[in-house]
Short mmCIF file of C-alpha atoms and ligand atoms in Angstrom, two decimals:
data_model
loop_
_atom_site.label_atom_id
_atom_site.label_comp_id
_atom_site.label_asym_id
_atom_site.label_seq_id
_atom_site.Cartn_x
_atom_site.Cartn_y
_atom_site.Cartn_z
CA MET A 1 12.34 -6.50 -1.82
CA LYS A 2 12.32 -9.83 -0.02
CA VAL A 3 12.46 -13.19 -1.78
CA THR A 4 12.70 -16.43 0.22
CA PRO A 5 10.89 -19.76 -0.29
CA TRP A 6 8.32 -18.78 2.32
CA GLU A 7 8.06 -15.00 1.92
CA VAL A 8 7.92 -12.71 -1.11
CA GLU A 9 7.53 -8.97 -0.59
CA GLY A 10 7.96 -5.69 -2.41
CA ASN A 11 8.66 -4.84 -6.02
CA ILE A 12 10.67 -7.59 -7.59
CA ASP A 13 13.78 -6.50 -9.47
CA TYR A 14 14.77 -9.55 -11.52
CA ASP A 15 18.09 -8.14 -12.71
CA ARG A 16 19.07 -7.58 -9.12
CA LEU A 17 18.01 -11.14 -8.22
CA ILE A 18 20.20 -12.51 -11.03
CA LYS A 19 23.18 -10.71 -9.49
CA GLU A 20 22.37 -11.48 -5.86
CA PHE A 21 21.65 -15.16 -6.45
CA GLY A 22 24.56 -15.55 -8.87
CA VAL A 23 22.43 -17.16 -11.59
CA SER A 24 22.67 -16.68 -15.39
CA PRO A 25 20.12 -14.93 -17.60
CA ILE A 26 18.63 -17.20 -20.28
CA SER A 27 20.54 -16.16 -23.39
CA GLU A 28 19.20 -15.84 -26.92
CA LYS A 29 21.37 -18.82 -27.78
CA ILE A 30 19.55 -20.99 -25.24
CA ARG A 31 16.18 -19.59 -26.24
CA SER A 32 16.86 -20.51 -29.86
CA ARG A 33 17.04 -24.15 -28.72
CA LEU A 34 13.59 -23.91 -27.12
CA LYS A 35 11.58 -22.84 -30.17
CA ASP A 36 8.96 -25.57 -29.89
CA THR A 37 8.48 -25.42 -26.13
CA HIS A 38 5.78 -23.86 -23.97
CA PRO A 39 5.25 -20.08 -24.20
CA LEU A 40 6.40 -19.80 -20.58
CA LEU A 41 9.86 -20.88 -21.72
CA ARG A 42 9.86 -19.19 -25.11
CA ARG A 43 8.57 -15.81 -24.04
CA GLY A 44 10.75 -14.89 -21.13
CA ILE A 45 8.69 -15.82 -18.07
CA TYR A 46 11.52 -18.22 -17.38
CA PHE A 47 14.31 -15.68 -17.22
CA SER A 48 17.34 -17.24 -15.57
CA HIS A 49 19.01 -20.60 -15.07
CA ARG A 50 21.88 -22.62 -13.66
CA ASP A 51 23.66 -25.00 -16.05
CA PHE A 52 20.67 -25.42 -18.32
CA ASP A 53 23.03 -25.13 -21.32
CA LYS A 54 24.86 -28.15 -19.94
CA TRP A 55 21.57 -30.05 -19.61
CA LEU A 56 20.74 -29.29 -23.26
CA ASN A 57 24.23 -30.31 -24.39
CA ASN A 58 24.02 -33.58 -22.49
CA HIS A 59 20.69 -34.28 -24.08
CA ASP A 60 22.10 -33.54 -27.54
CA ASN A 61 25.03 -35.85 -26.80
CA LYS A 62 22.57 -38.66 -25.99
CA LYS A 63 23.35 -38.64 -22.29
CA ASN A 64 20.57 -39.28 -19.80
CA VAL A 65 18.80 -36.11 -18.57
CA SER A 66 15.70 -35.68 -16.42
CA VAL A 67 13.34 -33.08 -15.00
CA ILE A 68 12.25 -32.75 -11.38
CA THR A 69 9.86 -30.24 -9.88
CA GLY A 70 7.54 -30.46 -6.90
CA ARG A 71 4.29 -29.22 -5.46
CA GLY A 72 3.56 -28.07 -1.92
CA PRO A 73 -0.10 -29.08 -1.54
CA SER A 74 -1.44 -26.32 0.70
CA GLU A 75 -4.71 -25.74 -1.13
CA LYS A 76 -6.56 -26.32 -4.40
CA MET A 77 -4.45 -25.44 -7.41
CA HIS A 78 -4.68 -22.21 -9.38
CA LEU A 79 -3.15 -21.24 -12.71
CA GLY A 80 0.02 -19.85 -11.14
CA HIS A 81 0.70 -23.21 -9.51
CA LEU A 82 0.74 -24.92 -12.91
CA VAL A 83 3.70 -22.96 -14.23
CA PRO A 84 6.60 -25.34 -13.44
CA PHE A 85 4.52 -28.37 -14.42
CA LEU A 86 3.55 -26.97 -17.82
CA VAL A 87 7.25 -26.46 -18.39
CA ALA A 88 8.15 -29.92 -17.09
CA LYS A 89 5.63 -31.46 -19.48
CA SER A 90 6.91 -29.38 -22.36
CA LEU A 91 10.49 -30.52 -21.64
CA GLN A 92 9.26 -34.12 -21.48
CA ASP A 93 7.50 -33.74 -24.85
CA ASN A 94 10.44 -32.04 -26.51
CA PHE A 95 13.33 -34.00 -25.02
CA ASN A 96 11.58 -37.28 -24.21
CA CYS A 97 12.91 -37.41 -20.65
CA ASN A 98 11.70 -38.72 -17.33
CA VAL A 99 9.88 -36.31 -15.01
CA TYR A 100 9.82 -36.62 -11.21
CA ILE A 101 7.13 -34.87 -9.17
CA PRO A 102 7.53 -34.94 -5.38
CA ILE A 103 4.59 -33.71 -3.33
CA SER A 104 5.78 -31.94 -0.18
CA ASP A 105 2.77 -32.49 2.06
CA ASP A 106 5.21 -32.39 5.00
CA GLU A 107 6.50 -28.91 4.06
CA LYS A 108 3.06 -27.37 3.94
CA PHE A 109 2.00 -29.16 7.12
CA TYR A 110 4.96 -27.69 9.02
CA VAL A 111 4.78 -24.21 7.55
CA LYS A 112 1.02 -23.58 7.52
CA GLU A 113 -0.07 -23.23 11.11
CA ASN A 114 -3.72 -24.03 10.34
CA LEU A 115 -3.30 -26.87 7.87
CA SER A 116 -4.30 -30.16 9.52
CA PHE A 117 -2.54 -33.42 8.72
CA GLU A 118 -5.70 -34.82 7.14
CA ASP A 119 -6.13 -31.76 4.93
CA ALA A 120 -2.51 -31.91 3.79
CA ILE A 121 -3.08 -35.50 2.63
CA GLU A 122 -6.41 -34.58 1.06
CA TYR A 123 -4.95 -31.66 -0.91
CA SER A 124 -2.12 -33.92 -2.08
CA ARG A 125 -4.61 -36.33 -3.63
CA ASP A 126 -6.54 -33.54 -5.28
CA ASN A 127 -3.43 -31.76 -6.57
CA ILE A 128 -1.97 -35.02 -7.93
CA LEU A 129 -5.10 -35.47 -10.06
CA ASP A 130 -4.64 -31.95 -11.42
CA LEU A 131 -1.04 -32.77 -12.31
CA ILE A 132 -1.80 -36.09 -14.00
CA ALA A 133 -4.54 -34.28 -15.95
CA LEU A 134 -1.86 -32.15 -17.64
CA GLY A 135 -0.98 -35.18 -19.75
CA PHE A 136 2.41 -36.39 -18.53
CA LYS A 137 3.63 -39.67 -20.02
CA PRO A 138 2.74 -42.64 -17.79
CA LYS A 139 5.93 -44.71 -17.89
CA LYS A 140 8.19 -41.69 -17.76
CA THR A 141 6.60 -39.72 -14.92
CA PHE A 142 7.00 -40.52 -11.22
CA ILE A 143 4.95 -38.91 -8.47
CA PHE A 144 5.44 -39.43 -4.73
CA GLU A 145 4.23 -37.92 -1.45
CA ASP A 146 6.68 -37.29 1.37
CA PHE A 147 4.36 -38.55 4.12
CA ILE A 148 3.49 -41.71 2.19
CA TYR A 149 6.48 -42.77 0.08
CA THR A 150 8.94 -43.30 2.91
CA LYS A 151 11.92 -44.24 0.73
CA VAL A 152 12.56 -40.53 0.21
CA TYR A 153 13.09 -40.22 3.97
CA SER A 154 16.08 -42.55 3.79
CA TYR A 155 17.68 -40.26 1.19
CA ALA A 156 16.76 -37.14 3.15
CA GLY A 157 18.40 -38.63 6.23
CA ARG A 158 21.70 -39.13 4.41
CA ILE A 159 21.51 -35.55 3.18
CA ALA A 160 20.45 -34.11 6.56
CA LYS A 161 23.62 -35.52 8.08
CA ARG A 162 25.63 -33.22 5.78
CA ILE A 163 23.71 -29.98 6.41
CA THR A 164 24.56 -28.04 9.54
CA TYR A 165 21.89 -26.15 11.39
CA SER A 166 23.69 -22.86 10.76
CA THR A 167 23.71 -23.50 7.00
CA ALA A 168 19.98 -24.19 6.96
CA LYS A 169 19.31 -21.21 9.19
CA ALA A 170 21.25 -18.82 6.98
CA ALA A 171 19.90 -20.21 3.70
CA PHE A 172 16.24 -20.25 4.74
CA GLY A 173 16.01 -17.52 7.37
CA LEU A 174 14.86 -20.03 10.01
CA LYS A 175 13.63 -18.40 13.21
CA ASN A 176 13.81 -19.66 16.78
CA GLU A 177 10.05 -19.86 17.03
CA ASN A 178 9.69 -22.06 13.91
CA ASN A 179 8.91 -25.70 14.67
CA VAL A 180 11.75 -28.13 13.96
CA GLY A 181 9.94 -29.49 10.89
CA TRP A 182 11.11 -26.36 9.07
CA SER A 183 14.74 -27.04 9.82
CA PHE A 184 14.62 -30.64 8.57
CA TYR A 185 12.57 -29.89 5.47
CA PRO A 186 15.46 -28.52 3.36
CA ALA A 187 17.04 -31.99 3.52
CA MET A 188 13.78 -33.38 2.22
CA GLN A 189 13.61 -31.02 -0.74
CA ALA A 190 17.28 -31.71 -1.50
CA ALA A 191 16.35 -35.41 -1.53
CA HIS A 192 13.60 -34.61 -4.04
CA ILE A 193 16.03 -32.81 -6.28
CA LEU A 194 18.61 -35.60 -6.11
CA PHE A 195 15.97 -38.34 -6.30
CA PRO A 196 16.39 -38.89 -10.07
CA GLN A 197 20.09 -39.59 -9.46
CA PHE A 198 19.44 -41.86 -6.47
CA ASN A 199 17.00 -43.69 -8.75
CA GLU A 200 18.81 -43.79 -12.11
CA GLY A 201 22.44 -43.08 -11.23
CA LYS A 202 24.52 -39.99 -11.87
CA HIS A 203 23.09 -37.66 -14.53
CA ILE A 204 21.97 -34.08 -14.85
CA SER A 205 18.43 -33.11 -13.86
CA VAL A 206 16.87 -29.73 -14.37
CA VAL A 207 14.54 -28.15 -11.81
CA PRO A 208 12.01 -25.67 -13.20
CA VAL A 209 10.94 -23.48 -10.27
CA GLY A 210 9.97 -20.01 -9.16
CA ILE A 211 13.08 -17.97 -8.41
CA ASP A 212 12.09 -17.92 -4.71
CA GLN A 213 13.04 -21.62 -4.56
CA ASP A 214 16.65 -21.01 -5.57
CA PRO A 215 18.02 -21.39 -2.01
CA PHE A 216 17.04 -25.07 -2.24
CA ILE A 217 18.89 -25.36 -5.54
CA ARG A 218 22.06 -23.79 -4.13
CA LEU A 219 22.01 -26.06 -1.11
CA THR A 220 21.39 -29.14 -3.24
CA ARG A 221 24.16 -28.29 -5.70
CA ASP A 222 26.62 -28.20 -2.80
CA ILE A 223 25.34 -31.46 -1.36
CA ALA A 224 25.41 -33.22 -4.75
CA MET A 225 29.20 -32.86 -4.87
CA HIS A 226 29.77 -34.33 -1.40
CA LYS A 227 31.83 -37.50 -1.49
CA ASP A 228 28.97 -39.43 0.12
CA PHE A 229 27.05 -38.99 -3.13
CA GLY A 230 29.27 -37.94 -6.04
CA PHE A 231 26.30 -36.75 -8.06
CA GLU A 232 26.04 -34.13 -10.82
CA LYS A 233 25.00 -30.66 -9.75
CA PRO A 234 21.35 -30.26 -10.72
CA ALA A 235 20.52 -27.53 -13.23
CA ALA A 236 17.70 -25.04 -12.69
CA LEU A 237 15.29 -22.90 -14.68
CA HIS A 238 13.85 -19.92 -12.80
CA ALA A 239 10.45 -18.36 -13.41
CA LYS A 240 9.29 -14.88 -12.58
CA PHE A 241 6.27 -14.61 -10.33
CA ILE A 242 2.93 -14.84 -12.10
CA PRO A 243 0.88 -11.69 -11.51
CA SER A 244 -2.47 -11.98 -9.76
CA LEU A 245 -5.52 -10.69 -11.61
CA TYR A 246 -5.09 -7.37 -9.79
CA GLY A 247 -1.62 -7.10 -11.28
CA ASP A 248 0.26 -7.72 -7.98
CA PRO A 249 3.58 -9.39 -8.56
CA LYS A 250 2.53 -12.79 -7.24
CA MET A 251 -0.70 -14.69 -7.85
CA SER A 252 -1.72 -15.04 -4.26
CA SER A 253 -4.21 -17.47 -2.92
CA SER A 254 -6.96 -14.94 -2.47
CA LYS A 255 -10.03 -16.44 -4.05
CA GLU A 256 -10.67 -13.40 -6.25
CA GLY A 257 -7.14 -12.65 -7.40
CA SER A 258 -6.46 -16.03 -8.99
CA ILE A 259 -8.14 -18.43 -11.35
CA PHE A 260 -8.52 -21.81 -9.65
CA LEU A 261 -8.66 -24.96 -11.75
CA SER A 262 -11.97 -25.71 -10.07
CA ASP A 263 -13.58 -22.35 -10.97
CA SER A 264 -16.84 -22.57 -12.92
CA LYS A 265 -17.38 -20.81 -16.25
CA LYS A 266 -19.35 -18.10 -14.52
CA GLU A 267 -16.70 -17.58 -11.84
CA VAL A 268 -13.99 -17.21 -14.47
CA GLU A 269 -16.06 -14.71 -16.39
CA ASN A 270 -16.89 -12.68 -13.29
CA LYS A 271 -13.34 -12.63 -12.00
CA ILE A 272 -11.81 -11.53 -15.29
CA LYS A 273 -14.46 -8.90 -15.92
CA LYS A 274 -14.35 -7.53 -12.41
CA TYR A 275 -10.72 -7.88 -11.34
CA ALA A 276 -8.34 -8.37 -14.29
CA PHE A 277 -6.16 -5.26 -14.19
CA SER A 278 -6.56 -3.32 -17.40
CA GLY A 279 -4.01 -1.38 -19.37
CA GLY A 280 -6.79 0.25 -21.36
CA GLY A 281 -7.90 3.85 -21.55
CA ALA A 282 -10.29 5.26 -18.93
CA THR A 283 -13.13 5.57 -21.46
CA ILE A 284 -13.80 3.91 -24.80
CA ASN A 285 -13.11 7.19 -26.57
CA GLU A 286 -9.81 7.67 -24.82
CA HIS A 287 -8.87 4.05 -25.58
CA ARG A 288 -9.72 4.42 -29.28
CA GLU A 289 -7.68 7.61 -29.40
CA LYS A 290 -4.59 6.83 -27.37
CA GLY A 291 -4.64 3.04 -27.35
CA GLY A 292 -3.95 0.67 -24.45
CA ASN A 293 -0.83 -0.65 -22.77
CA PRO A 294 -0.59 -4.43 -23.25
CA ASP A 295 2.60 -4.61 -21.18
CA ILE A 296 0.70 -3.91 -17.96
CA ASP A 297 -2.61 -5.45 -19.02
CA VAL A 298 -3.15 -8.66 -17.07
CA SER A 299 -5.43 -10.24 -19.70
CA TYR A 300 -2.73 -9.75 -22.30
CA GLN A 301 -0.10 -11.15 -19.93
CA TYR A 302 -2.12 -14.33 -19.37
CA LEU A 303 -2.62 -14.77 -23.11
CA LYS A 304 1.10 -14.36 -23.59
CA MET A 305 2.11 -16.76 -20.80
CA PHE A 306 -0.49 -19.49 -21.17
CA PHE A 307 -3.31 -19.19 -23.62
CA GLU A 308 -2.18 -17.93 -27.05
CA PRO A 309 0.65 -20.15 -28.25
CA ASP A 310 0.49 -18.79 -31.82
CA ASP A 311 3.05 -15.96 -32.09
CA ASN A 312 1.30 -14.28 -35.01
CA LYS A 313 -2.08 -14.22 -33.29
CA LEU A 314 -0.50 -12.91 -30.12
CA LYS A 315 1.26 -10.15 -32.02
CA LYS A 316 -2.01 -9.09 -33.62
CA ILE A 317 -3.67 -8.88 -30.21
CA TYR A 318 -0.72 -6.83 -28.95
CA ASP A 319 -0.79 -4.43 -31.89
CA ASP A 320 -4.57 -4.03 -31.91
CA TYR A 321 -4.71 -3.37 -28.19
CA LYS A 322 -1.89 -0.89 -28.37
CA SER A 323 -3.47 1.00 -31.26
CA GLY A 324 -6.86 1.13 -29.56
CA LYS A 325 -8.59 -1.07 -32.11
CA LEU A 326 -9.12 -3.84 -29.55
CA LEU A 327 -11.05 -2.79 -26.44
CA THR A 328 -10.48 -3.94 -22.87
CA SER A 329 -13.84 -5.72 -22.85
CA GLU A 330 -12.83 -7.52 -26.04
CA ILE A 331 -9.41 -8.70 -24.86
CA LYS A 332 -11.11 -9.90 -21.68
CA ASP A 333 -13.62 -11.88 -23.76
CA ILE A 334 -10.81 -13.54 -25.68
CA LEU A 335 -9.15 -14.57 -22.42
CA ILE A 336 -12.38 -15.75 -20.78
CA GLU A 337 -13.12 -18.02 -23.70
CA LYS A 338 -9.60 -19.47 -23.74
CA ILE A 339 -9.51 -20.10 -20.00
CA ASN A 340 -12.92 -21.73 -19.97
CA LYS A 341 -12.01 -23.99 -22.86
CA PHE A 342 -8.84 -25.02 -21.05
CA LEU A 343 -10.65 -25.62 -17.76
CA GLU A 344 -13.40 -27.64 -19.37
CA GLU A 345 -10.83 -29.93 -20.94
CA HIS A 346 -8.92 -30.01 -17.67
CA ARG A 347 -11.95 -31.11 -15.68
CA LYS A 348 -12.52 -34.02 -18.04
CA ASN A 349 -8.88 -35.04 -17.84
CA LYS A 350 -8.93 -34.76 -14.06
CA GLU A 351 -11.89 -37.11 -13.91
CA LYS A 352 -10.02 -39.62 -16.09
CA ALA A 353 -6.89 -39.20 -13.98
CA LYS A 354 -8.61 -41.01 -11.09
CA ASP A 355 -8.11 -44.31 -12.89
CA LYS A 356 -4.55 -43.49 -13.88
CA MET A 357 -3.12 -42.76 -10.43
CA LYS A 358 -1.49 -46.19 -10.16
CA ASP A 359 0.49 -45.57 -13.35
CA PHE A 360 2.18 -42.52 -11.88
CA ILE A 361 2.53 -42.93 -8.13
CA LEU A 362 5.68 -44.56 -6.81
CA LYS A 363 5.25 -47.31 -4.23
CA ASP A 364 7.74 -48.42 -1.57
N1 LIG B 1 8.72 -26.15 -2.10
C1 LIG B 1 7.99 -26.09 -3.33
C2 LIG B 1 6.84 -25.08 -3.19
O1 LIG B 1 6.47 -24.69 -2.12
C3 LIG B 1 7.45 -27.41 -3.77
C4 LIG B 1 8.52 -28.44 -3.98
C5 LIG B 1 8.68 -29.57 -3.24
C6 LIG B 1 9.56 -28.45 -4.95
N2 LIG B 1 9.73 -30.29 -3.67
C7 LIG B 1 10.30 -29.65 -4.73
C8 LIG B 1 9.94 -27.60 -5.99
C9 LIG B 1 11.41 -29.98 -5.50
C10 LIG B 1 11.04 -27.95 -6.77
C11 LIG B 1 11.77 -29.13 -6.50
O2 LIG B 1 6.28 -24.68 -4.18
#
């Protein structure tokens, strides 16, 4: 198993990651405070955290709290990419807090050998529209691009001065043949994570991210305490990887294995029918007799994570699939319809987002 911000390999053992990274599992007590939030938070896809209990307490005690999570714009967005933003929006809706969304066009430009500068900027624009389309609140949501909003560089510089090369190398597995952009970038992402405090003064922010991003959180928590800054340590919420349609641990960027926000109705239907890994029986008869396994069925997993917020309806799908009453083709049809409804709405909102950019994007 290998889990770093730029490489994920092997079978992921989340209990082992909790121990190795020194993070805390999300307890029932915390989950009971998240009853009205997005299924991703309620149903265990977010599985561990740092200081999120403190964030909740501060909120309850009327102290300022915020959310920050970013996007590396290396391509068009797929469902897996939405995960931290759906959670950020849900936290904004439930706790009425500010949300910061840095766009690390620099990171992807350095790390992706074949990504041109122009394409990095182009993907940023496109991805920002997808994010605005999710329905964040205009006066409480702040988006900025590293290559364009240069103020963040002045914060990154102050942070970079306090990170040694050997720290960055050990935390991120930097290699001699990597360009030097890689070694500076951690200061940039730390600046993103501390940005809410640079902007609004000392308070606790939470960072919803994939667990692979935790090295950035650790680094930033150390930096936050430095006497140059005197900030609060940011909190974090860690997500598991979202399975690809084939059932691999991580939704990769292969065109077939993921649902892109730009996929047409027909593409969605074809992909789900052809590729969505099934936990059903080999034949209809076998399925009717022995039932299916929803826990490995990708269609069920997507309904659970994203598309069936109603717990009772979800339970019925689970039970019916398990008993064999609901067939694989039928659970796939349910998912196809839900995804296409979501994407249709999304496309409309993305179109409208073009006129809303100015309400969200920070200017120097
Ligand atoms: N590095 C993240 C990724 O590749 C994107 C990102 C940029 C980010 N800045 C951030 C995530 C700040 C969390 C917080 O997906």
